[in-house]
mmCIF file of C-alpha atoms in Angstrom:
data_model
loop_
_atom_site.group_PDB
_atom_site.id
_atom_site.type_symbol
_atom_site.label_atom_id
_atom_site.label_comp_id
_atom_site.label_asym_id
_atom_site.label_seq_id
_atom_site.Cartn_x
_atom_site.Cartn_y
_atom_site.Cartn_z
ATOM 1 C CA MET A 214 116.394 69.708 -17.615
ATOM 2 C CA LEU A 215 116.662 73.322 -18.738
ATOM 3 C CA HIS A 216 116.460 75.823 -15.921
ATOM 4 C CA PRO A 217 116.475 79.603 -15.989
ATOM 5 C CA THR A 218 119.967 80.959 -15.444
ATOM 6 C CA LYS A 219 121.464 81.393 -11.984
ATOM 7 C CA GLY A 220 120.082 84.360 -10.179
ATOM 8 C CA GLU A 221 116.517 83.968 -11.319
ATOM 9 C CA PHE A 222 115.424 81.677 -8.487
ATOM 10 C CA LEU A 223 114.377 82.280 -4.924
ATOM 11 C CA LEU A 224 114.185 79.118 -2.806
ATOM 12 C CA SER A 225 111.917 79.024 0.224
ATOM 13 C CA VAL A 226 112.258 76.087 2.620
ATOM 14 C CA TYR A 227 110.077 75.105 5.573
ATOM 15 C CA PRO A 228 111.112 72.028 7.631
ATOM 16 C CA ILE A 229 108.419 69.829 9.164
ATOM 17 C CA ALA A 230 108.591 66.824 11.498
ATOM 18 C CA SER A 231 108.822 64.352 8.616
ATOM 19 C CA GLY A 232 110.932 66.327 6.114
ATOM 20 C CA PHE A 233 110.433 69.728 4.478
ATOM 21 C CA ALA A 234 108.416 71.751 2.006
ATOM 22 C CA PHE A 235 110.086 73.881 -0.638
ATOM 23 C CA ILE A 236 109.147 76.261 -3.405
ATOM 24 C CA LEU A 237 111.398 77.689 -6.106
ATOM 25 C CA PHE A 238 110.109 81.009 -7.404
ATOM 26 C CA GLU A 239 111.044 82.767 -10.626
ATOM 27 C CA GLY A 240 109.207 85.882 -9.435
ATOM 28 C CA PRO A 241 106.717 87.027 -6.777
ATOM 29 C CA LEU A 242 103.769 85.005 -8.049
ATOM 30 C CA ALA A 243 105.632 82.596 -10.312
ATOM 31 C CA PRO A 244 106.474 79.253 -8.686
ATOM 32 C CA TYR A 245 108.719 77.103 -10.873
ATOM 33 C CA GLU A 246 109.010 73.921 -8.783
ATOM 34 C CA TRP A 247 107.620 72.884 -5.405
ATOM 35 C CA GLY A 248 106.959 69.917 -3.226
ATOM 36 C CA ILE A 249 107.111 68.213 0.112
ATOM 37 C CA ARG A 250 110.011 65.836 0.596
ATOM 38 C CA TYR A 251 110.158 63.242 3.322
ATOM 39 C CA ALA A 252 113.188 62.068 5.271
ATOM 40 C CA SER A 253 114.136 58.764 6.862
ATOM 41 C CA ARG A 254 113.089 58.471 10.506
ATOM 42 C CA LYS A 255 116.578 57.470 11.652
ATOM 43 C CA THR A 256 118.527 60.191 9.861
ATOM 44 C CA LYS A 257 115.898 62.920 9.513
ATOM 45 C CA ARG A 258 118.152 65.951 9.971
ATOM 46 C CA GLY A 259 120.869 64.589 7.669
ATOM 47 C CA ASP A 260 118.400 63.479 4.994
ATOM 48 C CA THR A 261 116.590 66.814 5.091
ATOM 49 C CA LEU A 262 119.849 68.763 4.763
ATOM 50 C CA GLU A 263 121.111 66.572 1.916
ATOM 51 C CA GLN A 264 117.864 66.909 -0.028
ATOM 52 C CA ILE A 265 117.854 70.699 0.366
ATOM 53 C CA LYS A 266 121.521 70.856 -0.685
ATOM 54 C CA GLN A 267 120.631 68.867 -3.818
ATOM 55 C CA ILE A 268 117.933 71.413 -4.692
ATOM 56 C CA ILE A 269 120.429 74.247 -4.201
ATOM 57 C CA GLU A 270 123.024 72.478 -6.347
ATOM 58 C CA GLU A 271 120.530 71.721 -9.110
ATOM 59 C CA TYR A 272 118.786 75.093 -9.346
ATOM 60 C CA ARG A 273 121.468 77.507 -8.014
ATOM 61 C CA PRO A 274 119.048 80.013 -6.410
ATOM 62 C CA ILE A 275 120.348 83.462 -5.613
ATOM 63 C CA THR A 276 118.282 83.736 -2.423
ATOM 64 C CA LEU A 277 117.249 81.225 0.232
ATOM 65 C CA VAL A 278 114.337 82.280 2.450
ATOM 66 C CA ILE A 279 113.891 80.547 5.800
ATOM 67 C CA GLU A 280 112.047 81.074 9.059
ATOM 68 C CA ASP A 281 113.877 82.989 11.792
ATOM 69 C CA ALA A 282 114.085 80.114 14.267
ATOM 70 C CA GLU A 283 116.586 82.005 16.421
ATOM 71 C CA GLU A 284 114.038 84.720 17.151
ATOM 72 C CA LYS A 285 113.132 84.864 20.855
ATOM 73 C CA ARG A 286 109.507 83.754 20.441
ATOM 74 C CA SER A 287 110.227 80.937 17.989
ATOM 75 C CA ARG A 288 108.894 77.571 19.105
ATOM 76 C CA ARG A 289 110.840 75.548 16.527
ATOM 77 C CA SER A 290 112.555 72.367 17.719
ATOM 78 C CA LEU A 291 116.277 72.026 18.284
ATOM 79 C CA ARG A 292 116.425 69.742 15.199
ATOM 80 C CA VAL A 293 114.890 72.442 12.978
ATOM 81 C CA ARG A 294 117.140 75.141 14.454
ATOM 82 C CA LYS A 295 120.184 72.983 13.660
ATOM 83 C CA ILE A 296 118.905 72.393 10.122
ATOM 84 C CA TYR A 297 118.552 76.137 9.593
ATOM 85 C CA ARG A 298 122.028 76.871 11.022
ATOM 86 C CA GLU A 299 123.730 74.200 8.900
ATOM 87 C CA LEU A 300 121.717 75.193 5.844
ATOM 88 C CA THR A 301 122.701 78.841 6.322
ATOM 89 C CA ARG A 302 126.405 77.932 6.500
ATOM 90 C CA TYR A 303 126.109 75.770 3.392
ATOM 91 C CA ALA A 304 124.134 78.341 1.376
ATOM 92 C CA GLU A 305 126.507 81.174 2.247
ATOM 93 C CA ALA A 306 129.478 79.007 1.206
ATOM 94 C CA GLU A 307 127.652 78.534 -2.128
ATOM 95 C CA PHE A 308 127.169 82.331 -2.419
ATOM 96 C CA VAL A 309 123.434 82.116 -1.860
ATOM 97 C CA GLU A 310 121.971 85.018 0.103
ATOM 98 C CA VAL A 311 120.085 83.764 3.168
ATOM 99 C CA VAL A 312 117.164 85.785 4.485
ATOM 100 C CA ALA A 313 115.115 84.846 7.573
ATOM 101 C CA TYR A 314 111.671 86.082 8.586
ATOM 102 C CA SER A 315 109.875 85.489 11.864
ATOM 103 C CA LYS A 316 106.278 84.367 12.118
ATOM 104 C CA GLU A 317 105.566 87.914 13.318
ATOM 105 C CA ASN A 318 107.038 89.323 10.072
ATOM 106 C CA ILE A 319 104.755 87.046 8.070
ATOM 107 C CA LYS A 320 101.670 87.991 10.084
ATOM 108 C CA ARG A 321 102.443 91.705 9.660
ATOM 109 C CA CYS A 322 102.918 91.251 5.919
ATOM 110 C CA PHE A 323 99.612 89.458 5.449
ATOM 111 C CA ALA A 324 97.754 91.679 7.940
ATOM 112 C CA SER A 325 98.215 94.427 5.359
ATOM 113 C CA ILE A 326 95.661 92.572 3.204
ATOM 114 C CA GLY A 327 93.435 91.708 6.141
ATOM 115 C CA VAL A 328 94.424 88.097 6.873
ATOM 116 C CA THR A 329 96.233 86.840 9.969
ATOM 117 C CA THR A 330 95.451 83.149 10.607
ATOM 118 C CA LYS A 331 97.481 80.379 8.968
ATOM 119 C CA HIS A 332 94.441 79.114 7.073
ATOM 120 C CA ASN A 333 93.485 82.585 5.836
ATOM 121 C CA ILE A 334 97.064 83.239 4.762
ATOM 122 C CA ALA A 335 97.101 79.900 2.900
ATOM 123 C CA SER A 336 93.771 80.765 1.240
ATOM 124 C CA ALA A 337 95.120 84.171 0.155
ATOM 125 C CA ILE A 338 98.198 82.484 -1.322
ATOM 126 C CA ALA A 339 96.020 79.956 -3.182
ATOM 127 C CA ARG A 340 93.962 82.831 -4.659
ATOM 128 C CA GLU A 341 97.125 84.611 -5.818
ATOM 129 C CA ILE A 342 98.859 81.451 -7.080
ATOM 130 C CA PRO A 343 96.079 79.288 -8.567
ATOM 131 C CA VAL A 344 98.306 76.210 -9.086
ATOM 132 C CA PHE A 345 98.254 75.807 -5.295
ATOM 133 C CA ILE A 346 94.465 75.778 -4.950
ATOM 134 C CA ASN A 347 94.322 71.955 -4.982
ATOM 135 C CA GLN A 348 96.968 71.838 -2.248
ATOM 136 C CA LEU A 349 94.969 74.019 0.158
ATOM 137 C CA PRO A 350 94.423 72.042 3.371
ATOM 138 C CA PRO A 351 91.048 72.120 5.119
ATOM 139 C CA GLU A 352 90.628 74.631 7.900
ATOM 140 C CA ARG A 353 92.121 73.116 11.039
ATOM 141 C CA LYS A 354 90.018 72.634 14.128
ATOM 142 C CA CYS A 355 91.678 72.805 17.546
ATOM 143 C CA TRP A 356 91.568 68.998 17.951
ATOM 144 C CA MET A 357 93.043 68.276 14.511
ATOM 145 C CA PRO A 358 96.748 67.872 13.719
ATOM 146 C CA GLU A 359 98.123 70.283 11.144
ATOM 147 C CA ASP A 360 97.847 68.985 7.581
ATOM 148 C CA ARG A 361 101.264 68.318 6.001
ATOM 149 C CA LYS A 362 100.273 70.401 2.968
ATOM 150 C CA GLN A 363 100.188 73.455 5.233
ATOM 151 C CA ALA A 364 104.009 73.440 5.109
ATOM 152 C CA LEU A 365 103.856 74.273 1.395
ATOM 153 C CA PHE A 366 101.864 77.394 2.238
ATOM 154 C CA ASP A 367 104.243 78.235 5.084
ATOM 155 C CA ALA A 368 107.111 78.142 2.577
ATOM 156 C CA ALA A 369 105.102 80.304 0.164
ATOM 157 C CA ALA A 370 104.288 82.789 2.953
ATOM 158 C CA LEU A 371 108.004 83.152 3.701
ATOM 159 C CA ALA A 372 108.757 83.878 0.049
ATOM 160 C CA MET A 373 105.873 86.312 -0.351
ATOM 161 C CA THR A 374 106.964 88.128 2.813
ATOM 162 C CA HIS A 375 110.428 88.464 1.293
ATOM 163 C CA TYR A 376 109.064 89.771 -2.009
ATOM 164 C CA ALA A 377 106.904 92.294 -0.146
ATOM 165 C CA ALA A 378 109.839 93.419 2.032
ATOM 166 C CA THR A 379 112.169 93.878 -0.927
ATOM 167 C CA ALA A 380 109.542 95.690 -2.993
ATOM 168 C CA HIS A 381 109.478 98.437 -0.355
ATOM 169 C CA SER A 382 113.243 98.880 -0.185
#
């Protein structure tokens, strides 16, 4: 498969209970590859890490964008925190810049366009990146579990927050 040359990709990763969502971007509104990958129940953390490492090896992104799970108000599980720590070590050893944004950073970024809820952020992303419109989960009610497709929009929100932050610097 022909890929753009190294340095043209930004990889955004968002772990979920059953695996992870990822998006490779060529530019701010230009996703190249995306998906939700699932991991084995018994070896979830190891499977998730190995699958993300394979994506890094195949596409050689210059930047990896993740959630700041070490931030004081983060409610991410110990498993996800370990994934992020191990992934950071691996990416840095592969000379991939690692950037982390908190949920607060994401909310501030999207508040600038008047949206603050997860569903509204996902809807704004789907409007800006039309290939994601069919992935948009229904609006979640308080008694409903979060749709797995939401993780794709969480990964996109991380990347778009990064693009917005670097555009101002």
